[in-house]
PDB file of C-alpha atoms in Angstrom:
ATOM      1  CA  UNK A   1     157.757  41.265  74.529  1.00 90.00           C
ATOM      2  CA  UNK A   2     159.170  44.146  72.772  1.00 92.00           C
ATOM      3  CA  UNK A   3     160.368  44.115  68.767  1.00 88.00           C
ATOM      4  CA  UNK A   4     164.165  45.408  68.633  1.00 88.00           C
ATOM      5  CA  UNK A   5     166.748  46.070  65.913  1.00 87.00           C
ATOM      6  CA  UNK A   6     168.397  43.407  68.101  1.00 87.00           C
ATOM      7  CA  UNK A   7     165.466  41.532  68.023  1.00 89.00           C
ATOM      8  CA  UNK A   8     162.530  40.543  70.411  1.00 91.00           C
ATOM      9  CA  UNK A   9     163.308  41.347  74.231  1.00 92.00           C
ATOM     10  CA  UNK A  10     161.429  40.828  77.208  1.00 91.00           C
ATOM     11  CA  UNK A  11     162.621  41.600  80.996  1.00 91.00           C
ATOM     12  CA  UNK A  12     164.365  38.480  81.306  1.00 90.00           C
ATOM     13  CA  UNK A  13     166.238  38.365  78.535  1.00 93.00           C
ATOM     14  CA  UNK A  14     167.224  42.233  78.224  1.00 95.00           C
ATOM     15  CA  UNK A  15     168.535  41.469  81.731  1.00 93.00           C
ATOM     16  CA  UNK A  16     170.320  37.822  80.504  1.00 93.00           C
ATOM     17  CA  UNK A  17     171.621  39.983  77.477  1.00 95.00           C
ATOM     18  CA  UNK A  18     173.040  42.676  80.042  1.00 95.00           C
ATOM     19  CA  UNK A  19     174.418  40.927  82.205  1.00 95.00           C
ATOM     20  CA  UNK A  20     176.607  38.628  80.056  1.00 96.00           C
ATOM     21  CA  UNK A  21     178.055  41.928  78.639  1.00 95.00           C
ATOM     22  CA  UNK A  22     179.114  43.099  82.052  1.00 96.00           C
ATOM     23  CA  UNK A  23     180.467  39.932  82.961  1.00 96.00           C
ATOM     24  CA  UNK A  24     182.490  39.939  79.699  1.00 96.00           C
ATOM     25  CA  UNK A  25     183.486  42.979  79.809  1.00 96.00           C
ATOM     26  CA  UNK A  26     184.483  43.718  84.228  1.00 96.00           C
ATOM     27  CA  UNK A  27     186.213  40.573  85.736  1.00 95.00           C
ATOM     28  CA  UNK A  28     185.010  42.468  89.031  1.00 94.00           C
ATOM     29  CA  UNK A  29     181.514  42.841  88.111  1.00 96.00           C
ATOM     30  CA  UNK A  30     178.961  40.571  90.969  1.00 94.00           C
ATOM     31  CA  UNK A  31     175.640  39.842  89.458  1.00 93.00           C
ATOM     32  CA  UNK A  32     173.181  40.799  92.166  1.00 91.00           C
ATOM     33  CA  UNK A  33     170.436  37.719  92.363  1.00 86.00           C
ATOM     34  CA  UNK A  34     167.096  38.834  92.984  1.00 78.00           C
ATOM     35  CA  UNK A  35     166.217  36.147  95.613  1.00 71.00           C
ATOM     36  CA  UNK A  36     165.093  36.536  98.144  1.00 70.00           C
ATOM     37  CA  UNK A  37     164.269  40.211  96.922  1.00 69.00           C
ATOM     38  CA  UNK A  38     165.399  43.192  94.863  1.00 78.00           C
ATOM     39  CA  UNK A  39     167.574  45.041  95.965  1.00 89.00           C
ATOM     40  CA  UNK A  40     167.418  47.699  93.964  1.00 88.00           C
ATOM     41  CA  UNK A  41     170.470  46.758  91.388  1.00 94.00           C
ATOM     42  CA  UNK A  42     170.591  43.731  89.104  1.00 94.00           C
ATOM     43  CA  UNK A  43     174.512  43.867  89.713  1.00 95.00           C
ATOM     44  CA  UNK A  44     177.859  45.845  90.507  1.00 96.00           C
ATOM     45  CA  UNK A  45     181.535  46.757  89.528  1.00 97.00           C
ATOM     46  CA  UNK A  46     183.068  46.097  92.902  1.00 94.00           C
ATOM     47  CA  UNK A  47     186.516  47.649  91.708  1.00 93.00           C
ATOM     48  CA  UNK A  48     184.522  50.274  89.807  1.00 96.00           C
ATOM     49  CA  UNK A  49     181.681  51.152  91.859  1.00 97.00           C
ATOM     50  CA  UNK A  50     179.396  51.116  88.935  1.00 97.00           C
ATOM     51  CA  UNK A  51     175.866  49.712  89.915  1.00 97.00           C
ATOM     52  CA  UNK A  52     173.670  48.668  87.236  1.00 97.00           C
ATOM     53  CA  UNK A  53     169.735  48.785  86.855  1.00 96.00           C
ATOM     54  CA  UNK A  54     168.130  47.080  83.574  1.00 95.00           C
ATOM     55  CA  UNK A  55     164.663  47.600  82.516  1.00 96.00           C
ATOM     56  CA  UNK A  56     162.617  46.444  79.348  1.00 96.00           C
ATOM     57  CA  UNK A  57     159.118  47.443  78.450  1.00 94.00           C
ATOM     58  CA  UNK A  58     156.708  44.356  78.373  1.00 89.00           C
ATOM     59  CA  UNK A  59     154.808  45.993  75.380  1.00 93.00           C
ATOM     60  CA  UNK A  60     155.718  48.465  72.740  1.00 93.00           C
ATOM     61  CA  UNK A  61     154.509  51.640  74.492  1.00 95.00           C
ATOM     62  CA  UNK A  62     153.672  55.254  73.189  1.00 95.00           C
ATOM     63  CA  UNK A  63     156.461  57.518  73.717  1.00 95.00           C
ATOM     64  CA  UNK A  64     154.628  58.909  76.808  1.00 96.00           C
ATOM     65  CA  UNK A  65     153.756  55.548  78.552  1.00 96.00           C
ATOM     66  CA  UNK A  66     157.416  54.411  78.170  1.00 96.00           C
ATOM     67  CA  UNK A  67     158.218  57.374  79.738  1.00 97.00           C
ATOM     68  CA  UNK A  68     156.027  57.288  82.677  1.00 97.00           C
ATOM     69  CA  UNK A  69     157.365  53.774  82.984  1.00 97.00           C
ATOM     70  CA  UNK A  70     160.982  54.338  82.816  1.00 97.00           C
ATOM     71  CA  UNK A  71     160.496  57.108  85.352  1.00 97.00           C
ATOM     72  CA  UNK A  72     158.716  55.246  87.752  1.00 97.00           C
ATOM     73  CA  UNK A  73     161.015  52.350  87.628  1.00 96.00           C
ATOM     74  CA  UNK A  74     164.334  54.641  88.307  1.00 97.00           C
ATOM     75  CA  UNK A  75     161.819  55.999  91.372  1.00 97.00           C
ATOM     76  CA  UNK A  76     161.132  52.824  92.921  1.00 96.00           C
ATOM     77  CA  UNK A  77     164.502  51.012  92.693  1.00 95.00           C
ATOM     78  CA  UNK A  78     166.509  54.045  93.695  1.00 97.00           C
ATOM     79  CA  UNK A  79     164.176  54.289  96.965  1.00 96.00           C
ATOM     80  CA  UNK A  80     165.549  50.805  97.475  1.00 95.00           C
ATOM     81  CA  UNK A  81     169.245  51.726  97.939  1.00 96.00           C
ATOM     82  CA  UNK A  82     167.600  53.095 101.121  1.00 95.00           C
ATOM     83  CA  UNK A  83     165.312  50.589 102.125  1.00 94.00           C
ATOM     84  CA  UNK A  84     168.506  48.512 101.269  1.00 94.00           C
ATOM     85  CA  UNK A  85     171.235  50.062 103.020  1.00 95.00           C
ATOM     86  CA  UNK A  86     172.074  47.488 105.698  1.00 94.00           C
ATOM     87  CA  UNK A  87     171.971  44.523 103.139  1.00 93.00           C
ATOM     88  CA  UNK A  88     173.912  46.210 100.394  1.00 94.00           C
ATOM     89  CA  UNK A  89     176.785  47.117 102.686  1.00 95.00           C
ATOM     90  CA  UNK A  90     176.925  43.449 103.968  1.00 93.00           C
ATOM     91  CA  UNK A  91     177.229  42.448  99.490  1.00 92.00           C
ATOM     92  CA  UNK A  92     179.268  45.427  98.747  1.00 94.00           C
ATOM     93  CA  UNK A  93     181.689  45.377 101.488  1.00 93.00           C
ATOM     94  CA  UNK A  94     184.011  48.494 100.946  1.00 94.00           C
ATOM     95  CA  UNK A  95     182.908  49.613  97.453  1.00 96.00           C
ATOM     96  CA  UNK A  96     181.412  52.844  97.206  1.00 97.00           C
ATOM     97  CA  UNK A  97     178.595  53.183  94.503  1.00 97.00           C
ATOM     98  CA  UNK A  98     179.692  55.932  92.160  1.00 98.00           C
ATOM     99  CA  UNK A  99     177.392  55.490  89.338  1.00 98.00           C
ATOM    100  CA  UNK A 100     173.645  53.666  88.846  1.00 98.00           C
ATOM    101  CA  UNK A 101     173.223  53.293  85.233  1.00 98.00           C
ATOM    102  CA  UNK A 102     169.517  52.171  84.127  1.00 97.00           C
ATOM    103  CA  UNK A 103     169.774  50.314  81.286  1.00 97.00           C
ATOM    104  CA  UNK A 104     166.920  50.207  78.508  1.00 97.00           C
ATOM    105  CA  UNK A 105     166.397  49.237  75.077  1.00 96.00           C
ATOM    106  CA  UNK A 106     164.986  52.674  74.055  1.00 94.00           C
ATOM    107  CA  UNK A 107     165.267  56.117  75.696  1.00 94.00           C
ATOM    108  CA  UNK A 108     161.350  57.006  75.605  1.00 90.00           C
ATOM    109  CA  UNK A 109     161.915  61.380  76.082  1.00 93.00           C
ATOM    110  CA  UNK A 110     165.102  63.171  77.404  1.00 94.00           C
ATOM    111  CA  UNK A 111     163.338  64.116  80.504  1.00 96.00           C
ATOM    112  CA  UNK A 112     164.030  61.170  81.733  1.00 97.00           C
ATOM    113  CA  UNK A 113     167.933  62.948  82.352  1.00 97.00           C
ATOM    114  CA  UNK A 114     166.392  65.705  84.127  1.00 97.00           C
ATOM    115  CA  UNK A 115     164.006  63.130  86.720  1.00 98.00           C
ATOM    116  CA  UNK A 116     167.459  61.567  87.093  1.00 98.00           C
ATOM    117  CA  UNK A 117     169.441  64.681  88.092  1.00 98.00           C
ATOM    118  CA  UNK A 118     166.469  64.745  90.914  1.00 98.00           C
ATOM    119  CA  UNK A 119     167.114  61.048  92.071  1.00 98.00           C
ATOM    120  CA  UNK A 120     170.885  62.018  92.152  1.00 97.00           C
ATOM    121  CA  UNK A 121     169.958  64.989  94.832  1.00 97.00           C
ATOM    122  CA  UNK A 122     168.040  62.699  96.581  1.00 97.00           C
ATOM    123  CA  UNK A 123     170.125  60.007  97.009  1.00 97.00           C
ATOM    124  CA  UNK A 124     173.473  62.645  97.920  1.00 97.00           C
ATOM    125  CA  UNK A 125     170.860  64.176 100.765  1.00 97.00           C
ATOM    126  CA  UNK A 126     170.444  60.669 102.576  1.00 96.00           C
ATOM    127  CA  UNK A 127     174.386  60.401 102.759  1.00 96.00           C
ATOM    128  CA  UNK A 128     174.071  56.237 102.600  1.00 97.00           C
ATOM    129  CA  UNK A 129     176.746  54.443 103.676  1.00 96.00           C
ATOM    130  CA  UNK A 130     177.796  52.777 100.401  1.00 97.00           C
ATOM    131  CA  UNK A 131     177.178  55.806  97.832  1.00 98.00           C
ATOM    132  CA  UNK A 132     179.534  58.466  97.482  1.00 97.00           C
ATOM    133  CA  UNK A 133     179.616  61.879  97.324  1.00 96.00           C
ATOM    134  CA  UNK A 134     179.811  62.487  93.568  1.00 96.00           C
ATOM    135  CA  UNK A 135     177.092  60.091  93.166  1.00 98.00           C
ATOM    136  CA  UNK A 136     175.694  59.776  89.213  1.00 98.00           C
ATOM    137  CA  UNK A 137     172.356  58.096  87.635  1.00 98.00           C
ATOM    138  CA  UNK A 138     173.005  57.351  84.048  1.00 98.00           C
ATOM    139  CA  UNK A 139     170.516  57.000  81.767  1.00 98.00           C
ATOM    140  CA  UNK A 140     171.817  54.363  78.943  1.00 97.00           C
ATOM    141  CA  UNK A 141     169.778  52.415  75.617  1.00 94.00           C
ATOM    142  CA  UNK A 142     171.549  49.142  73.465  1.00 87.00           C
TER     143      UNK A 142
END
């Protein structure tokens, strides 16, 4: 658990608190349920194609820990939108993924822009089904 100006967070409620907001806020938005796996995106704006990502530290890292973290996490659950493809298409249906936003309490270093500009390139090279050409990773805090 991590101390917040919005008070103490965790993964599952950072991703409760998230989720209610995009549910509030798109009457397209699908929560993605993690069960019987991840697929790589805790939900999506079907009318949008906005695909979102939430993370939360389980500790109060050092600035280069959090970083590490953050980057590895954007790493492994963009790989999945690979791994993924067949099963997304069947819960997308037509909507093209236009954006990924990862969403975090804190921003640990703005590198973490520049690792995503690199996850963009790779995920435009593997042309998938479901993403489209213009393809963005956002980086975004509370």
């Amino acid at each position: 658990m991590i101390q917040t100006d919005i008070g103490p967070l965790d993964g599952n409620s950072w991703e409760s608190l998230i989720q209610l907001v995009f549910k509030k806020k798109h009457d397209t938005y699908q929560e993605m349920i993690a069960s019987p796996g991840d697929l790589g995106i805790e939900g999506v704006v079907l009318l949008d194609g906005i695909a979102i990502q939430c993370y939360c530290p389980n500790e109060d890292y050092d600035t280069k820990t959090l970083y590490q973290k953050q980057r590895d996490k954007i790493t492994k659950d963009i790989g999945k939108l690979s791994i993924n493809e067949k099963e997304l298409v069947k819960h997308l249906g037509d909507c093209i993924i236009r954006q990924w936003i990862f969403i975090t309490p804190r921003i640990a270093k703005h590198e973490i822009h520049a690792h995503a500009r690199i996850q963009e390139k790779n995920v435009k090279e593997k042309k998938l089904e479901f993403i489209s050409d213009d393809f963005q990773i956002l980086i975004k805090d509370r």
